[in-house]
Amino acid sequence: MSKTPLLEIEDLCAKVADKEIIKGFNLTINEGEIHALMGPNGAGKSTLSYVLSGKQGYEVTSGKVLFKGKNLLKMSTEERAREGLFLIMQYPVEIPGVPVTTFLKHSVNAVRKHQNLPELDTMDFIKMVREEGKKLGISNDMLKRPINVGFSGGEKKRLETLQLSILKPTFAILDEADSGLDIDALKVVADGVNAEHNEHNAMLVITHYQRLLNYIVPDYVHVFADGHIVQSGGKELALELEKTGYAQFVKEK
Amino acid sequence: MSGLLQEIKLFGDNIPWLEALREKGKEAFMTQGLPTAKTEAWKYTRPRDLQTDDFVMYENEDTEECNHCSCEEEEKKDACHHREIKNIPIEGYEINFYNGKLQHNHSELPKGVFIQSLPEAIIYNDEIKHYLGKIVDINNYPFAALNTAYIEEGVFIHIDKGIKLDKPIILINHTHSCHENLYYNIRNVIVAEKDSSLEFLEVYKYSGIEKSRYFANIVNEIYIGRNAKIKHYKLQEEAFKAVHIALSQVKVKEGGEYKSFCMQKGANLARNETKVQLTEEKAKAEVNAAYLMNGWATIDTTTDIEHLSPETCSNQLVKGIVGGDAKGVFQGKIHIAPDAVKTEGHQLHKALLLSDRAEIDCKPELEIYADDVKCSHGAASGELDAEQLFYMRSRGIDEDTAKQILIEAYLEDLFSQIDNEQIREWLRVSK
């Protein structure tokens, strides 16, 4: 079976505030694959996710990134999202005054419009969001509240997962999706993420600990240190890292 | 001598008390002149646009029909044919002004409520004498003095004791660009007798050419009786070269309540000034405002709340959104007289700056002469939150929409305080 590449990163270098963080990063992710990116704190894991989603202040100095064959780096943040790139953030921001449903409706319709799908009217939209929310244990009341304001860590990640399930991206990055989660919340989020996974989409799971990978099982595991991948392997690599730690890789530099 | 004092024929020049009042206004304006850089109350908002001497006041018959104007240019002609503004989707009793002239009165009003044109009231209703020009301090408000010198256009609204009006009274002034440099004064008197309640919405809009230049000078005198309540809303959406100056002078008696929300988003130079006197015990005022602006505009929100009796209470929340090279001004004064013990006065001003060139000037003033009072004031300004913008954009929402959503959220606490749902929703989409 020949695989179709979804995301191709070649020799990517990027800096933040004049400091080089990503140094010659290479990775190709094909349709249907789940990759895990593991590494010590400060390796540049979150930086990579921001570079891929086009956040301001994250400057690509060289290299290229193709998403579905298109030059990702030329797209604005919103274009990337509409093309099907989705980032589950480690610390989703609170937005007082903006109810979850208002925000989700704008988001869903922006993405649908881009895909030449008709915009959802309010009734259809609410129905859909409530149904998807229910699966993740998100109450109707929570949908009316301002985005992430007063949400627990678990609620925040559930809301991220809800967005994943209604936007149906082709490529999702999970940036430390397990941080701030107890084991029950972790399961709910992992189940939600797994339910969305199929042979046409792919995922990059960024994590510090192996724990999350018990629930979202990767096809490949990469060790990320000092701005690039230092070792790649199958899912057993994660277990190995759990025993040996990252010290061996950090020492290398 | 300012070009704003012009010889025109006014209604009722044979009524001595009216002429005397106008004369006083004229004198007071001549004494003060236009505010200058040295005028403390106007130090941030300089009415330079009014120094050009080319504003023209029209007598009544001149502006009745659009045909009077010389619609030679195509652009203007086209604008003339679109003089109708869209109806406002709010149920209420409408009063329409066109270029500062009262057009027609609303039709049926419930018992105990009347609305008269000012000339009508002056001729037929002696009561107006007790109110017209009685609370406006023309010696300290040059534009109110000017307005007084030309008392003619406007309405007298009166609501009897105990009457609670079911729908808002909506005053719409619609300026159309037929006349170059049009200038007009509007004077309204609103009286709510004991235990009555009333909602009043003022709307200032333009049609025709966006860059038409005119000067609207508005004064409202508002009297709130014992335990009466007035909710006063206003949308100022004048053409972007216009000058709009307005003063609402309010007097609140025992247990009465004045609650206002003014949203300003038009004109090149605008000032909305609210002066409230809480003259008797337990009188209350809530004076809220929002301003949203771009370009080179200066929009000024000035308040002055006088607590003159014990247990009076006031709250002010003013929020601004300023982009381009625009300048937002907030001057807020809370005065607590020696007798006004157990009084509360709170004030908060917040502004969002959307560009590096935008400017905010904020001057809070607290004058407290009584002990045992609770007072506070605060001011903050900042930018849109970059993390919030990124979050929304990373979900496919374009930058402009994301900014709009954040701006709406920023103003949400103001909108949520508007009790009338139709007015609230209408103002929300007008923002």
XYZ file of C-alpha atoms in Angstrom:
684
model
C 0.000 0.000 0.000
C 1.581 3.257 -1.053
C 1.049 5.976 1.446
C 0.138 9.570 0.731
C 2.203 12.099 2.640
C 0.116 14.634 4.531
C 2.786 16.682 6.203
C 6.357 16.915 4.954
C 8.837 18.887 6.993
C 12.283 19.355 5.519
C 15.283 20.931 7.218
C 13.109 23.306 9.159
C 14.878 25.997 11.180
C 12.981 28.560 13.202
C 13.709 31.163 15.800
C 11.850 33.004 18.504
C 13.061 36.429 19.569
C 16.358 35.884 17.733
C 16.993 32.591 19.417
C 17.284 29.568 17.174
C 14.997 26.885 18.605
C 14.200 24.535 15.729
C 17.397 23.344 14.085
C 17.129 21.223 10.974
C 13.929 19.368 11.730
C 12.882 16.601 9.318
C 9.688 14.562 9.469
C 7.170 13.126 7.037
C 3.767 12.044 8.263
C 1.496 10.028 5.989
C -2.252 9.674 5.976
C -3.516 7.339 8.642
C -0.434 7.635 10.861
C -0.011 8.702 14.439
C 3.405 10.032 15.355
C 4.556 10.842 18.825
C 7.164 13.478 19.457
C 8.789 13.103 22.842
C 11.482 15.115 24.404
C 12.801 16.912 27.427
C 11.523 20.290 28.527
C 12.967 23.089 26.475
C 13.625 20.943 23.413
C 11.357 23.140 21.329
C 8.270 20.920 21.234
C 5.759 23.705 21.728
C 7.734 25.987 19.439
C 7.341 23.428 16.672
C 3.583 23.337 17.131
C 3.379 27.141 17.007
C 5.603 27.310 13.940
C 3.352 24.807 12.197
C 0.244 26.803 13.079
C 1.806 30.097 12.027
C 1.858 32.004 15.277
C 3.242 35.523 15.174
C 6.724 35.866 16.581
C 7.812 32.407 15.406
C 10.051 33.014 12.438
C 11.023 30.314 9.997
C 14.592 30.965 8.866
C 14.990 28.053 6.442
C 13.502 24.784 5.308
C 10.119 23.913 3.952
C 6.835 22.448 5.095
C 4.295 20.937 2.710
C 0.786 20.211 3.872
C -1.180 18.101 1.413
C 1.448 19.129 -1.109
C 0.910 22.858 -0.527
C 3.377 25.282 0.968
C 2.139 25.563 4.541
C 4.513 28.336 5.508
C 2.941 30.744 3.030
C -0.479 30.392 4.612
C -1.906 32.552 7.390
C -2.892 30.912 10.648
C -6.561 30.861 9.661
C -5.820 29.439 6.206
C -3.883 26.594 7.776
C -6.830 25.866 10.034
C -9.264 25.941 7.129
C -7.025 23.606 5.166
C -7.374 21.128 7.992
C -4.554 21.762 10.440
C -5.609 21.730 14.055
C -3.648 22.375 17.222
C -4.832 21.190 20.606
C -3.087 23.667 22.820
C -1.307 22.920 26.028
C -2.814 25.929 27.748
C -5.923 27.070 25.873
C -6.496 30.759 26.455
C -9.490 32.164 28.317
C -11.657 34.566 26.346
C -14.075 36.409 28.636
C -17.270 37.652 27.024
C -17.235 35.183 24.115
C -19.597 32.254 24.640
C -18.305 28.867 23.476
C -21.149 28.394 20.987
C -20.681 31.819 19.381
C -17.016 31.083 18.859
C -17.594 27.541 17.604
C -20.191 28.701 15.117
C -17.811 31.254 13.621
C -15.096 28.635 13.515
C -17.176 25.844 11.968
C -18.667 28.104 9.338
C -15.302 29.624 8.411
C -13.950 26.129 7.810
C -17.098 24.961 5.981
C -17.078 28.008 3.756
C -13.502 27.267 2.776
C -14.519 23.720 1.889
C -17.427 25.012 -0.213
C -19.943 23.566 2.205
C -23.079 25.518 3.113
C -22.907 27.359 6.424
C -24.842 25.730 9.225
C -27.818 27.614 10.544
C -28.084 28.175 14.249
C -30.516 25.328 14.929
C -28.528 22.680 13.058
C -25.345 23.966 14.567
C -26.590 23.891 18.161
C -27.957 20.393 17.673
C -24.672 19.150 16.292
C -22.570 20.777 18.995
C -24.765 19.423 21.762
C -24.575 15.904 20.373
C -20.818 15.996 20.034
C -20.505 17.682 23.412
C -22.508 14.964 25.102
C -20.021 12.315 23.975
C -17.277 14.256 25.735
C -19.282 15.002 28.854
C -19.699 18.663 27.954
C -22.943 20.055 29.321
C -25.159 22.530 27.501
C -24.424 24.958 30.285
C -20.716 24.768 29.582
C -21.383 25.610 25.934
C -23.022 28.855 26.983
C -20.127 29.954 29.152
C -17.312 32.175 27.907
C -14.458 30.218 26.327
C -12.362 28.468 28.988
C -13.233 31.042 31.653
C -13.304 29.230 34.969
C -12.913 25.856 33.230
C -10.903 23.173 34.991
C -7.892 21.695 33.188
C -10.050 18.756 32.153
C -12.866 20.949 30.864
C -10.440 22.977 28.791
C -9.062 19.868 27.116
C -12.549 18.515 26.541
C -13.439 21.717 24.767
C -10.327 21.361 22.615
C -11.363 17.811 21.802
C -14.891 18.959 20.989
C -13.452 21.359 18.447
C -11.403 18.551 16.967
C -14.511 16.434 16.598
C -16.600 19.133 14.928
C -13.906 20.672 12.721
C -12.665 17.253 11.591
C -9.148 18.337 10.645
C -6.945 16.202 8.425
C -3.960 16.827 10.616
C -4.034 17.424 14.351
C -1.209 18.384 16.652
C -1.746 17.541 20.291
C 0.587 19.713 22.309
C 0.975 18.155 25.762
C -2.693 17.260 25.615
C -2.360 15.388 28.899
C -1.031 18.223 31.013
C -3.363 19.142 33.816
C -5.521 16.044 33.317
C -6.421 13.379 35.806
C -6.674 9.850 34.520
C -10.436 9.960 33.908
C -10.267 13.178 31.953
C -7.313 11.805 30.051
C -9.380 8.801 28.969
C -12.273 10.972 27.813
C -9.954 13.159 25.769
C -8.051 10.179 24.337
C -11.302 8.424 23.403
C -12.504 11.579 21.701
C -9.277 11.914 19.778
C -9.186 8.216 18.824
C -12.773 8.362 17.603
C -11.743 10.984 15.080
C -8.762 9.109 13.783
C -9.095 7.337 10.446
C -7.040 6.278 7.452
C -7.283 9.717 5.835
C -6.069 11.869 8.650
C -3.004 11.940 10.829
C -1.792 13.154 14.167
C 1.315 14.430 15.850
C 1.196 13.807 19.565
C 3.661 15.961 21.441
C 4.268 14.763 24.958
C 6.771 14.671 27.705
C 5.486 11.485 29.292
C 4.692 8.072 27.962
C 1.406 8.005 29.891
C -0.723 9.551 27.117
C 0.630 7.044 24.599
C -1.071 4.223 26.457
C -4.324 5.743 25.305
C -3.379 7.228 21.973
C -1.143 4.587 20.507
C 1.429 5.913 18.049
C 2.786 4.176 14.955
C 6.077 6.003 15.317
C 7.892 7.644 18.171
C 10.539 10.309 17.717
C 12.868 11.733 20.271
C 13.169 15.463 19.976
C 16.119 17.215 21.559
C 17.909 20.450 20.890
C 15.653 21.445 18.015
C 15.662 18.263 15.950
C 14.866 14.555 15.938
C 17.672 12.521 17.433
C 16.124 9.085 17.308
C 13.073 7.432 15.762
C 11.428 4.093 16.355
C 8.171 2.260 16.958
C 5.915 2.622 19.981
C 8.320 0.550 22.096
C 10.723 3.495 22.009
C 8.361 5.378 24.269
C 8.501 2.642 26.869
C 12.251 2.576 26.669
C 12.400 6.318 27.223
C 10.215 5.923 30.241
C 12.983 3.797 31.776
C 16.084 5.582 30.595
C 14.885 9.175 30.519
C 16.090 11.836 28.162
C 19.481 12.404 29.747
C 21.364 10.444 27.100
C 19.993 12.700 24.371
C 20.495 15.933 26.190
C 24.097 15.019 26.895
C 24.748 14.636 23.205
C 24.870 18.351 22.601
C -17.614 87.272 17.530
C -18.277 83.703 16.553
C -19.888 82.841 13.266
C -22.165 80.533 15.188
C -24.319 83.475 16.273
C -26.412 84.192 13.238
C -29.360 86.444 12.518
C -32.281 84.243 11.689
C -35.976 84.524 12.287
C -37.101 82.335 15.140
C -40.531 81.261 16.211
C -42.199 83.240 19.000
C -40.069 86.367 18.895
C -43.057 88.167 20.386
C -43.092 86.034 23.537
C -41.209 88.065 26.129
C -40.057 85.283 28.483
C -38.792 83.214 25.584
C -36.962 86.144 24.033
C -35.432 86.992 27.415
C -34.222 83.411 27.782
C -32.711 83.420 24.307
C -31.065 86.759 24.985
C -29.476 85.375 28.147
C -28.168 82.444 26.164
C -26.718 84.718 23.551
C -25.012 86.884 26.150
C -23.609 83.881 27.965
C -22.221 82.508 24.747
C -20.694 85.833 23.812
C -19.060 86.101 27.218
C -17.553 82.634 27.011
C -16.932 82.248 23.311
C -15.770 78.953 21.934
C -13.624 76.925 24.323
C -9.913 77.429 23.808
C -6.797 75.605 24.920
C -7.118 77.397 28.242
C -10.645 76.176 28.926
C -10.110 73.418 31.478
C -13.341 71.557 30.665
C -12.284 71.346 27.030
C -8.555 70.858 27.328
C -8.521 67.516 25.508
C -11.267 68.256 23.024
C -10.627 71.399 21.094
C -13.543 72.426 18.920
C -11.277 73.615 16.117
C -13.759 72.369 13.535
C -16.133 75.087 14.681
C -13.730 77.974 14.239
C -14.131 78.049 10.490
C -17.114 80.419 10.509
C -18.790 78.690 7.606
C -21.611 76.851 9.338
C -25.029 78.054 8.278
C -28.289 77.927 10.151
C -31.377 77.606 7.990
C -34.784 79.007 8.684
C -37.628 76.596 8.826
C -39.016 76.779 5.311
C -35.572 76.348 3.773
C -35.094 72.763 4.702
C -38.548 71.329 4.420
C -38.042 69.766 1.063
C -34.981 68.312 -0.415
C -35.870 69.976 -3.734
C -34.632 73.253 -2.353
C -31.103 72.138 -2.537
C -29.055 72.283 -5.651
C -28.589 68.674 -6.497
C -26.305 69.254 -9.412
C -23.581 66.795 -8.778
C -24.561 63.256 -9.644
C -23.309 61.948 -6.374
C -25.496 64.345 -4.458
C -28.533 63.748 -6.574
C -28.234 60.095 -5.979
C -27.856 60.682 -2.285
C -30.960 62.854 -2.299
C -32.990 60.077 -3.738
C -31.965 57.863 -0.925
C -32.924 60.129 1.869
C -35.023 57.574 3.640
C -33.202 55.808 6.384
C -34.088 52.306 7.298
C -36.584 51.889 10.042
C -35.221 51.111 13.414
C -36.391 47.642 14.444
C -37.564 48.742 17.841
C -41.151 49.093 18.890
C -41.731 52.512 20.309
C -43.241 55.948 19.906
C -41.206 57.628 17.220
C -40.372 61.305 16.908
C -38.613 62.166 13.674
C -36.291 65.057 13.059
C -34.830 65.823 9.698
C -31.806 68.122 9.540
C -32.613 69.206 13.065
C -36.233 70.066 12.275
C -39.123 68.195 13.819
C -41.022 66.394 11.068
C -43.985 64.743 12.582
C -45.067 63.570 15.901
C -45.773 59.921 16.621
C -49.403 58.998 16.555
C -51.206 57.560 19.543
C -49.802 57.771 22.997
C -51.142 56.122 26.114
C -53.096 58.241 28.520
C -50.968 60.372 30.799
C -48.157 60.821 28.306
C -47.775 63.682 25.913
C -45.188 64.806 23.461
C -45.397 68.314 22.073
C -43.153 70.182 19.756
C -41.363 72.903 21.672
C -43.230 75.754 19.922
C -46.521 73.984 20.633
C -45.615 73.636 24.280
C -44.469 77.244 24.509
C -47.744 78.534 23.113
C -50.236 76.150 24.696
C -48.588 74.708 27.747
C -47.617 77.056 30.528
C -45.909 74.254 32.345
C -42.923 74.393 30.022
C -41.882 77.630 31.719
C -41.049 75.675 34.878
C -38.592 73.500 33.021
C -37.165 75.126 29.935
C -33.767 76.609 30.730
C -34.167 75.979 34.452
C -31.358 73.518 35.110
C -28.826 74.216 32.410
C -25.912 76.280 33.626
C -25.398 78.406 30.532
C -22.580 80.350 32.118
C -20.394 77.274 32.253
C -21.534 75.455 29.153
C -20.907 77.618 26.100
C -22.691 75.249 23.743
C -25.711 75.080 26.022
C -25.718 78.877 25.995
C -25.633 78.830 22.208
C -28.425 76.276 22.168
C -30.465 78.488 24.470
C -30.000 81.484 22.175
C -31.764 79.520 19.422
C -34.483 77.681 21.308
C -37.031 76.565 18.743
C -36.642 72.976 17.620
C -37.186 70.118 19.988
C -39.832 68.355 21.980
C -41.412 68.514 25.384
C -42.116 65.059 26.761
C -44.213 64.763 29.858
C -45.322 61.652 31.692
C -47.860 61.884 34.511
C -47.347 60.489 37.951
C -47.618 56.761 38.286
C -47.625 56.125 34.540
C -45.227 53.490 33.308
C -44.774 53.794 29.585
C -44.859 50.402 27.868
C -42.590 51.188 24.942
C -39.671 53.546 24.506
C -39.988 57.003 23.017
C -37.574 57.063 20.093
C -36.191 60.351 18.858
C -34.480 59.993 15.502
C -32.608 62.890 14.005
C -31.583 62.221 10.490
C -29.220 64.640 8.822
C -29.088 64.658 5.101
C -26.328 66.209 3.094
C -28.467 68.555 0.949
C -27.107 71.613 2.665
C -23.430 72.340 2.948
C -22.200 73.118 6.424
C -25.608 72.897 7.998
C -25.838 73.880 11.611
C -28.752 73.380 13.968
C -29.767 73.300 17.615
C -32.177 70.859 19.215
C -33.581 71.345 22.690
C -35.611 68.667 24.437
C -37.313 68.806 27.792
C -38.314 65.566 29.452
C -40.310 65.413 32.645
C -41.134 62.203 34.493
C -43.488 62.853 37.362
C -43.488 60.944 40.636
C -43.565 57.126 40.365
C -43.563 57.151 36.579
C -41.158 55.366 34.284
C -40.009 56.006 30.781
C -37.466 54.779 28.257
C -36.031 57.312 25.860
C -33.837 56.468 22.886
C -32.050 59.140 20.884
C -30.612 58.264 17.507
C -28.445 60.535 15.379
C -27.811 59.328 11.862
C -27.053 60.761 8.475
C -27.863 59.822 4.941
C -26.500 60.873 1.618
C -22.882 61.763 1.363
C -20.682 60.245 3.971
C -18.306 63.165 4.094
C -20.952 65.834 4.510
C -20.109 68.360 7.137
C -22.595 69.733 9.642
C -22.878 70.757 13.254
C -25.531 69.406 15.585
C -25.836 71.038 18.996
C -28.183 69.182 21.313
C -29.370 69.957 24.831
C -31.686 67.765 26.884
C -33.173 68.903 30.152
C -34.377 65.912 32.088
C -36.422 66.034 35.281
C -36.998 62.884 37.287
C -39.549 63.055 40.071
C -39.742 61.082 43.301
C -39.324 57.356 42.681
C -39.582 57.936 38.954
C -37.255 56.259 36.532
C -35.841 57.250 33.165
C -33.720 54.983 31.031
C -31.960 57.041 28.431
C -30.223 55.413 25.473
C -28.393 57.117 22.682
C -26.671 56.151 19.467
C -24.521 58.817 17.853
C -23.670 57.759 14.333
C -23.120 61.058 12.532
C -21.263 61.490 9.224
C -17.522 61.354 9.638
C -16.892 65.074 9.119
C -19.758 66.173 11.330
C -19.557 67.902 14.678
C -21.927 66.638 17.343
C -22.092 68.295 20.728
C -24.660 67.226 23.264
C -25.445 67.944 26.869
C -27.967 66.077 28.979
C -28.651 67.910 32.183
C -30.519 65.716 34.623
C -32.117 66.378 37.978
C -33.195 63.428 40.092
C -35.446 63.677 43.125
C -35.870 61.347 46.081
C -35.637 57.680 45.162
C -35.633 58.532 41.476
C -33.347 56.845 39.030
C -31.572 57.925 35.871
C -29.937 55.185 33.869
C -28.182 55.978 30.635
C -26.132 54.348 27.941
C -24.663 56.381 25.117
C -22.837 54.773 22.246
C -20.861 57.109 20.050
C -19.276 55.992 16.844
C -19.632 58.813 14.345
C -18.615 62.442 13.711
C -15.192 63.980 13.423
C -15.650 65.837 16.651
C -18.178 64.655 19.183
C -18.838 65.316 22.793
C -21.548 63.742 24.851
C -21.783 65.357 28.211
C -24.012 64.184 31.018
C -24.520 66.204 34.121
C -26.628 64.611 36.828
C -27.727 66.250 40.043
C -28.909 63.822 42.674
C -30.765 66.428 44.654
C -32.664 64.319 47.147
C -32.110 61.243 49.264
C -31.655 57.870 47.630
C -31.591 59.268 44.132
C -29.586 57.090 41.769
C -27.701 57.465 38.534
C -26.054 54.996 36.248
C -24.193 56.672 33.423
C -22.638 54.240 30.973
C -21.090 54.884 27.613
C -19.147 53.310 24.800
C -17.196 54.894 22.004
C -15.840 53.194 18.904
C -13.769 55.165 16.500
C -11.281 55.281 13.695
C -9.794 57.809 11.310
C -8.965 61.178 12.800
C -12.015 61.595 14.967
C -12.109 62.945 18.489
C -14.894 61.531 20.616
C -15.398 62.873 24.084
C -17.494 61.465 26.901
C -17.789 63.842 29.809
C -19.760 63.200 32.958
C -20.401 65.160 36.096
C -22.370 63.533 38.870
C -23.299 65.703 41.820
C -24.327 63.922 44.977
C -26.216 66.574 46.877
C -28.133 64.466 49.402
C -27.513 61.493 51.679
C -27.608 57.914 50.446
C -27.413 58.824 46.821
C -25.713 56.406 44.523
C -23.975 56.587 41.160
C -22.165 54.201 38.876
C -20.316 54.893 35.681
C -18.842 52.445 33.232
C -17.300 53.876 30.080
C -15.456 51.826 27.486
C -13.722 52.935 24.350
C -12.246 51.320 21.282
C -9.916 53.584 19.395
C -8.138 52.871 16.120
C -6.407 54.846 13.379
C -5.290 58.308 14.432
C -8.368 58.828 16.549
C -8.535 60.250 20.020
C -10.876 59.180 22.777
C -11.511 61.475 25.709
C -13.137 60.633 29.002
C -13.616 63.205 31.734
C -15.545 61.950 34.692
C -16.339 63.928 37.772
C -17.961 62.779 40.976
C -18.834 65.530 43.390
C -20.044 64.702 46.884
C -21.499 67.597 48.832
C -20.905 67.926 52.606
C -24.431 66.711 53.443
C -24.340 63.722 51.146
C -23.328 61.133 53.718
C -23.663 57.385 53.129
C -23.283 58.044 49.449
C -21.711 55.776 46.858
C -20.034 56.921 43.677
C -18.132 54.601 41.382
C -16.499 55.148 38.073
C -14.551 52.947 35.685
C -13.079 53.828 32.314
C -11.446 51.276 30.057
C -10.132 51.620 26.551
C -8.730 49.409 23.861
C -6.185 50.916 21.516
C -6.157 49.298 18.107
C -3.276 51.261 16.622
C -0.021 52.850 17.719
C -1.273 56.275 16.742
C -4.545 56.125 18.648
C -4.782 58.255 21.759
C -6.757 58.153 24.973
C -7.069 61.037 27.395
C -8.694 60.281 30.666
C -9.376 62.704 33.485
C -11.168 61.362 36.542
C -12.031 63.880 39.237
C -13.338 63.122 42.681
C -14.454 65.971 44.873
C -15.503 64.559 48.204
C -16.675 66.892 50.932
C -18.537 64.390 53.099
C -17.372 61.642 55.448
C -18.788 58.164 55.404
C -18.957 57.709 51.666
C -17.819 54.981 49.326
C -16.123 56.162 46.186
C -13.923 54.602 43.597
C -12.537 55.278 40.217
C -10.366 53.346 37.854
C -8.901 53.612 34.424
C -7.177 51.102 32.203
C -6.136 50.919 28.619
C -4.632 48.154 26.567
C -4.571 46.325 23.290
C -6.395 43.308 21.956
C -4.917 40.170 23.450
C -2.541 38.511 20.977
C -3.062 35.052 22.506
C -6.825 35.335 22.166
C -6.491 36.449 18.549
C -4.149 33.575 17.780
C -6.471 31.082 19.403
C -9.406 32.153 17.279
C -7.390 32.320 14.083
C -5.996 28.855 14.726
C -9.624 27.728 14.550
C -10.135 29.199 11.088
C -11.617 32.572 12.058
C -10.091 35.393 10.034
C -8.284 38.179 11.819
C -10.910 40.882 11.263
C -13.736 38.689 12.473
C -11.663 37.615 15.463
C -11.078 41.270 16.334
C -14.779 42.012 15.966
C -15.637 39.141 18.284
C -13.159 40.379 20.876
C -14.445 43.941 20.613
C -17.980 42.736 21.099
C -16.847 40.748 24.108
C -15.105 43.810 25.471
C -18.343 45.764 25.364
C -20.487 42.893 26.553
C -20.799 44.065 30.151
C -22.208 47.371 28.874
C -24.727 45.730 26.561
C -25.789 43.223 29.177
C -26.891 46.103 31.407
C -29.435 47.315 28.854
C -32.809 46.073 30.034
C -34.787 46.646 26.843
C -34.026 43.606 24.719
C -34.816 45.202 21.352
C -32.657 48.212 22.108
C -29.887 45.983 23.428
C -29.792 43.776 20.357
C -30.067 46.716 18.002
C -27.203 48.584 19.655
C -25.172 45.397 19.740
C -25.351 45.032 15.973
C -24.877 48.776 15.496
C -21.543 48.716 17.245
